[in-house]
Short mmCIF file of C-alpha atoms in Angstrom, two decimals:
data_model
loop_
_atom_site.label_atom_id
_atom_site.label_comp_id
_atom_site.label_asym_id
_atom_site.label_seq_id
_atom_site.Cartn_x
_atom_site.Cartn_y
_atom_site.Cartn_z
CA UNK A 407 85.89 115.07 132.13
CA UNK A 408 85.55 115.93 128.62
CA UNK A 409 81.85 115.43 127.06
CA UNK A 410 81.51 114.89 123.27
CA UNK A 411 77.76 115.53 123.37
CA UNK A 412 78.69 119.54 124.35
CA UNK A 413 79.88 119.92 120.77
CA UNK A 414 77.24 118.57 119.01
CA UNK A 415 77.51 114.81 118.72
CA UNK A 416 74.46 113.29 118.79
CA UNK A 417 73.98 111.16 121.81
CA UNK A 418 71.58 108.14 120.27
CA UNK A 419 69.61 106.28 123.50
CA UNK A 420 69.84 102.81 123.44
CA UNK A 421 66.11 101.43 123.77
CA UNK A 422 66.57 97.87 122.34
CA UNK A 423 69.26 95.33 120.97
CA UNK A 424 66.78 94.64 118.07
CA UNK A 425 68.23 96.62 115.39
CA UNK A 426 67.45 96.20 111.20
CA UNK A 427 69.39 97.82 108.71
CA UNK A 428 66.95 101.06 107.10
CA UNK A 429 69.44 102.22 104.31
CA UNK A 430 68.65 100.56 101.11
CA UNK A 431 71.62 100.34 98.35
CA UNK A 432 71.01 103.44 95.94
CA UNK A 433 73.39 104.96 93.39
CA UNK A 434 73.52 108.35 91.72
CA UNK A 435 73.33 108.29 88.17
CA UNK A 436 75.13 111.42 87.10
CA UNK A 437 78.11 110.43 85.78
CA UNK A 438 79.09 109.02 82.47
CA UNK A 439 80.06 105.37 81.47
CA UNK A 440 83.25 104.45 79.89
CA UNK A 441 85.03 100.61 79.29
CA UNK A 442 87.71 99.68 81.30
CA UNK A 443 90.19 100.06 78.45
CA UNK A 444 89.38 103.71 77.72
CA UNK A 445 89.46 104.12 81.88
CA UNK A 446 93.12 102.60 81.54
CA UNK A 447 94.10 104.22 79.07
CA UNK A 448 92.99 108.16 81.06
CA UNK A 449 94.22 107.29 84.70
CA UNK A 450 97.60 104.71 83.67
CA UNK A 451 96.22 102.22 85.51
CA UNK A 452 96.02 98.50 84.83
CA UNK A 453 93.07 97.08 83.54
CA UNK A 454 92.66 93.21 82.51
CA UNK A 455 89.82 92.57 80.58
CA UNK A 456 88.37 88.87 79.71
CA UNK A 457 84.81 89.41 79.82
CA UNK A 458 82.26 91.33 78.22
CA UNK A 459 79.83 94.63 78.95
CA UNK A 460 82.12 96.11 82.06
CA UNK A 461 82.00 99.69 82.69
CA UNK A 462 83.06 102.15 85.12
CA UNK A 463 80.83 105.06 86.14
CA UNK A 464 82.89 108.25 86.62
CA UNK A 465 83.43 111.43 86.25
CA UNK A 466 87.20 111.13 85.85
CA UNK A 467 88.13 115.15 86.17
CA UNK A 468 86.67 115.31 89.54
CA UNK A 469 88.43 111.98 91.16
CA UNK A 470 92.08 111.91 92.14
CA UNK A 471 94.31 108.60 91.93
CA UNK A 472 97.21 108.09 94.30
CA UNK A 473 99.86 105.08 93.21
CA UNK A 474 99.04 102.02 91.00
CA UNK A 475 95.56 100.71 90.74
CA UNK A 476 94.70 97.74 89.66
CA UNK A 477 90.91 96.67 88.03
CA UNK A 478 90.52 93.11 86.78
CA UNK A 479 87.09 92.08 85.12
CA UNK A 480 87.14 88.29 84.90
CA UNK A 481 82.96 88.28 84.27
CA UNK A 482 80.22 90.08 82.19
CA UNK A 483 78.19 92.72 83.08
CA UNK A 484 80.07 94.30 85.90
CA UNK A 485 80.52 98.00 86.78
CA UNK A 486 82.60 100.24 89.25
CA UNK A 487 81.23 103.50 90.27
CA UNK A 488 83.07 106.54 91.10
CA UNK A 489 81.33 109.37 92.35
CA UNK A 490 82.86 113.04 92.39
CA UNK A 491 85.25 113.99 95.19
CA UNK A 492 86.55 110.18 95.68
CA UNK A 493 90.28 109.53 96.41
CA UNK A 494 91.60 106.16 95.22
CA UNK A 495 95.04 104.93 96.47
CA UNK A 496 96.84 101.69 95.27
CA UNK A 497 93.02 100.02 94.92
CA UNK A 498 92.85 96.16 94.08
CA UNK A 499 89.26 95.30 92.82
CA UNK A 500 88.38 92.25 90.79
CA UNK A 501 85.37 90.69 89.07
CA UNK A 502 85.14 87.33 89.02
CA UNK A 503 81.38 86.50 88.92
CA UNK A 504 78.38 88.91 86.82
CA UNK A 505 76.50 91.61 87.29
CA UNK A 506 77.92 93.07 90.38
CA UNK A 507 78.55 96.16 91.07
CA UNK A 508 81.49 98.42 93.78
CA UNK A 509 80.19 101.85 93.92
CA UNK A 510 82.78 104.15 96.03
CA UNK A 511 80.93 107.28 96.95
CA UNK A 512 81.33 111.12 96.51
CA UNK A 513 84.31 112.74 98.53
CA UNK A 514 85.80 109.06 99.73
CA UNK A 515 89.14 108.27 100.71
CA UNK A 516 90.16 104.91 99.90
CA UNK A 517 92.48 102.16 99.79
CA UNK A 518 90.95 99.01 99.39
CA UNK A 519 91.28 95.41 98.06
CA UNK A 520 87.82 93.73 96.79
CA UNK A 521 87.26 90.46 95.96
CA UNK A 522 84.06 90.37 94.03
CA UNK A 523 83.56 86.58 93.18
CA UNK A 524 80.32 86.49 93.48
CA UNK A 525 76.68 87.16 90.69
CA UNK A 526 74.90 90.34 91.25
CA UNK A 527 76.81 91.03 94.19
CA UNK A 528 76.66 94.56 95.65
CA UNK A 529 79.60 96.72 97.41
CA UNK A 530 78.47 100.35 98.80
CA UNK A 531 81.22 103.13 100.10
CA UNK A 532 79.20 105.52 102.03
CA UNK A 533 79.88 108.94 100.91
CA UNK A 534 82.92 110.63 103.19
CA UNK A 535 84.16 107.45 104.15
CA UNK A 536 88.15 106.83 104.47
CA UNK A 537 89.52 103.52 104.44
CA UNK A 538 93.68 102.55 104.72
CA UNK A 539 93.85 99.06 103.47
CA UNK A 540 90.96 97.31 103.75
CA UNK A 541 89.93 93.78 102.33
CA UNK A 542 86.33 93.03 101.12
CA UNK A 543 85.60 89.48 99.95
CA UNK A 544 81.54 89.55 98.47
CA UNK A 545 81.44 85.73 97.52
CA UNK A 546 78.02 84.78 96.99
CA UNK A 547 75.31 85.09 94.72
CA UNK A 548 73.08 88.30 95.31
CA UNK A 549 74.67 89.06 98.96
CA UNK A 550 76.44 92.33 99.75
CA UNK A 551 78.29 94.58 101.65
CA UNK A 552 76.66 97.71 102.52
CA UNK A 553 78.35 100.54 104.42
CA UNK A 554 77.15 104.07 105.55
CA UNK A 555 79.13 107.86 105.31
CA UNK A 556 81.94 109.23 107.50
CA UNK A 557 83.12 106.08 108.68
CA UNK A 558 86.60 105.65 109.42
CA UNK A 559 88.30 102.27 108.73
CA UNK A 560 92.05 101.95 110.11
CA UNK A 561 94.61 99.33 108.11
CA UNK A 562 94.53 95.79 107.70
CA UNK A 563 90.51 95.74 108.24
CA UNK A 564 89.09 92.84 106.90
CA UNK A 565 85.22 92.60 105.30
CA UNK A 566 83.30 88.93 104.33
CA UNK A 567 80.00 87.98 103.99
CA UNK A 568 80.47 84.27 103.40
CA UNK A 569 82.57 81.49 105.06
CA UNK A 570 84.15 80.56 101.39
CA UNK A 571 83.74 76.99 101.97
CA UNK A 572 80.72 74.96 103.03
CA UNK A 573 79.92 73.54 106.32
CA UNK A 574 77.76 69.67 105.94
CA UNK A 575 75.49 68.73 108.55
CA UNK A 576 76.28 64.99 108.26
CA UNK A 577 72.35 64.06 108.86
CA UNK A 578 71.39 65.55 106.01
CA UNK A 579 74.11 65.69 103.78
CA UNK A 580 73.32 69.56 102.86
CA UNK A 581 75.02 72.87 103.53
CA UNK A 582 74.36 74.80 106.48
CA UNK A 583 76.34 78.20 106.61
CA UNK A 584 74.55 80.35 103.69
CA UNK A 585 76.15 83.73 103.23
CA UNK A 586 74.82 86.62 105.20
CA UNK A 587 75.27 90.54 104.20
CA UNK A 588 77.22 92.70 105.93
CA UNK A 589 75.41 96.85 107.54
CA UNK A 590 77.50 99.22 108.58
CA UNK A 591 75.42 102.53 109.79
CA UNK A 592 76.57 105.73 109.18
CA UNK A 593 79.71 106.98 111.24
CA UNK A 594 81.41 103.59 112.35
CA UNK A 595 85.20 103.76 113.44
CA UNK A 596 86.33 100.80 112.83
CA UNK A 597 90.26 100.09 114.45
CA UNK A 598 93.30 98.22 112.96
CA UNK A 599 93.45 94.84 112.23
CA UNK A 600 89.55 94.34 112.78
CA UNK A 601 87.78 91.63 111.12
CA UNK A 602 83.95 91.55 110.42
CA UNK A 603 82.46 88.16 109.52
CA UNK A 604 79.25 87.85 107.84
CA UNK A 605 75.56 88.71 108.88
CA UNK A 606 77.50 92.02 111.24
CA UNK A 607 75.79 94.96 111.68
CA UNK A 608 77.22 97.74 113.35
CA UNK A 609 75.19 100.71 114.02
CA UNK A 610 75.50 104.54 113.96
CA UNK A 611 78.88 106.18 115.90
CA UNK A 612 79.86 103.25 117.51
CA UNK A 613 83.43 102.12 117.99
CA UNK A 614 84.96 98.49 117.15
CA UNK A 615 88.63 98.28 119.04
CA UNK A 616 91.64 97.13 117.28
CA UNK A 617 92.32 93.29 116.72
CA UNK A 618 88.60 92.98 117.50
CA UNK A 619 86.76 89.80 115.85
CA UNK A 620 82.91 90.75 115.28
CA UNK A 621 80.53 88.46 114.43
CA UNK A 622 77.00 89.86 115.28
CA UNK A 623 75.02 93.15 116.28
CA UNK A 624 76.31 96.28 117.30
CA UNK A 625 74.40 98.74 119.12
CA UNK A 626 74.73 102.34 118.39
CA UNK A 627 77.03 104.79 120.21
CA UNK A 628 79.11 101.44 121.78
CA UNK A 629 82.23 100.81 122.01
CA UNK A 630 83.13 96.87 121.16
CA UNK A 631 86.25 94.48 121.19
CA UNK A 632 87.54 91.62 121.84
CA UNK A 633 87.08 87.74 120.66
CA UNK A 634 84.36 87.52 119.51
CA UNK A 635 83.99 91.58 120.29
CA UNK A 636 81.74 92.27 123.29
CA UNK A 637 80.11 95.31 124.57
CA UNK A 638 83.07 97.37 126.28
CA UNK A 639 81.15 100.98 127.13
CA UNK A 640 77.81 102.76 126.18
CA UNK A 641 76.76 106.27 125.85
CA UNK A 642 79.46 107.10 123.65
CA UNK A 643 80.43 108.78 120.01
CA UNK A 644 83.61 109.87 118.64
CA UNK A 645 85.34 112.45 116.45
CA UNK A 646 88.09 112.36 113.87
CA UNK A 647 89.74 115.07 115.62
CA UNK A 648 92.29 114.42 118.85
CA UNK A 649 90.91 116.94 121.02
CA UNK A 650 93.73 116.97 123.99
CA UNK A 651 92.10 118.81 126.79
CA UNK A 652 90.44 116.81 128.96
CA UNK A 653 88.76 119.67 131.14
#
């Protein structure tokens, strides 16, 4: 039987199911600012404007565009960043709320819808990562979506961290769902028509099947799936390439 651990995936021991995110959200400030008009006016794609001090962050030389994209910046104080290398095919992001920011990292492949309705709300593309059609909604105030490089999202993937409406314990009269962020480690394959709900965290090479619903921790080097996804097999990692001998 094949073994991906003889070409030099790492094999990560499970010791625990108590895992905590350790990546904190950082940018790379190399690149210069322009307004979305100026950005729409370089790349022919549409930009609607209503509020005030939005900016995207790129170097716009070293970044290909494939199709239409659209940018909408309904709120103040929001930026997109674009680091060098990134692909960008028939994107949909809008601002709705302030001070949030969608940064789509160096050599990224991406086709993505993002729903950005919340304040200082935070989106992170992990550097190599390639996404076909994937849906983020970040809804809340101050919540985000945070995921890691070399991940590999198939189509129709879809990202929350919030319920969107609000659940009343009748006792009290107040809401009892809050928002929860969304971690996803570094090297995640994540399969067609997958949906992650808030407070997920999926961890380093693991595997979430298609149609899968996940709703909690993932170990690393598991494969998931299922409703709500379950543990499936451990002891595993994966490669972008279909190797086809099985020797």
């Amino acid at each position: 039987m094949f073994n991906f651990f003889k070409i030099g995936v790492k094999k990560q021991k499970i010791e625990s199911e108590d895992f905590s995110p350790q990546r904190t959200f950082t940018i790379e400030n190399q690149q210069g600012e322009i307004t979305p008009e100026d950005f729409s006016a370089q790349t022919n794609s549409t930009v609607k404007v209503l509020g005030e001090n939005n900016f995207i962050q790129a170097n716009l030389s070293s970044i290909k565009f494939v199709g239409s994209q659209l940018f909408e910046f309904i709120g103040d104080n929001n930026k997109i960043v674009i680091e060098n290398g990134a692909v960008l095919s028939n994107c949909k992001i809008k601002f709705s709320g302030n001070s949030s920011i969608i940064v789509i990292s160096k050599n990224c492949s991406v086709s993505i819808n993002v729903h950005m309705s919340s304040n200082d709300g935070k989106i992170k593309i992990g550097e190599k990562t390639t996404m076909a059609r994937v849906l983020m909604v970040c809804q809340e105030n101050g919540s985000e979506i945070n995921i890691g490089k070399d991940c590999m999202f198939s189509s129709e993937v879809f990202i929350r961290n919030s319920d969107s409406h609000s659940i009343i314990d009748i006792k009290t009269n107040k809401r009892i769902n809050p928002p929860k962020n969304v971690f996803i480690d570094d090297h995640v394959w994540v399969g067609q028509s997958v949906k992650i709900n808030k407070g997920v965290q999926i961890y380093a090479n693991s595997i979430i099947a298609n149609g899968s619903i996940v709703t909690g921790k993932v170990p690393p080097n598991c494969v998931f799936g299922g409703n709500p996804a379950k543990l499936i097999k451990r002891d595993v990692s994966w490669l972008r390439d279909l190797i086809t001998d099985f020797e």
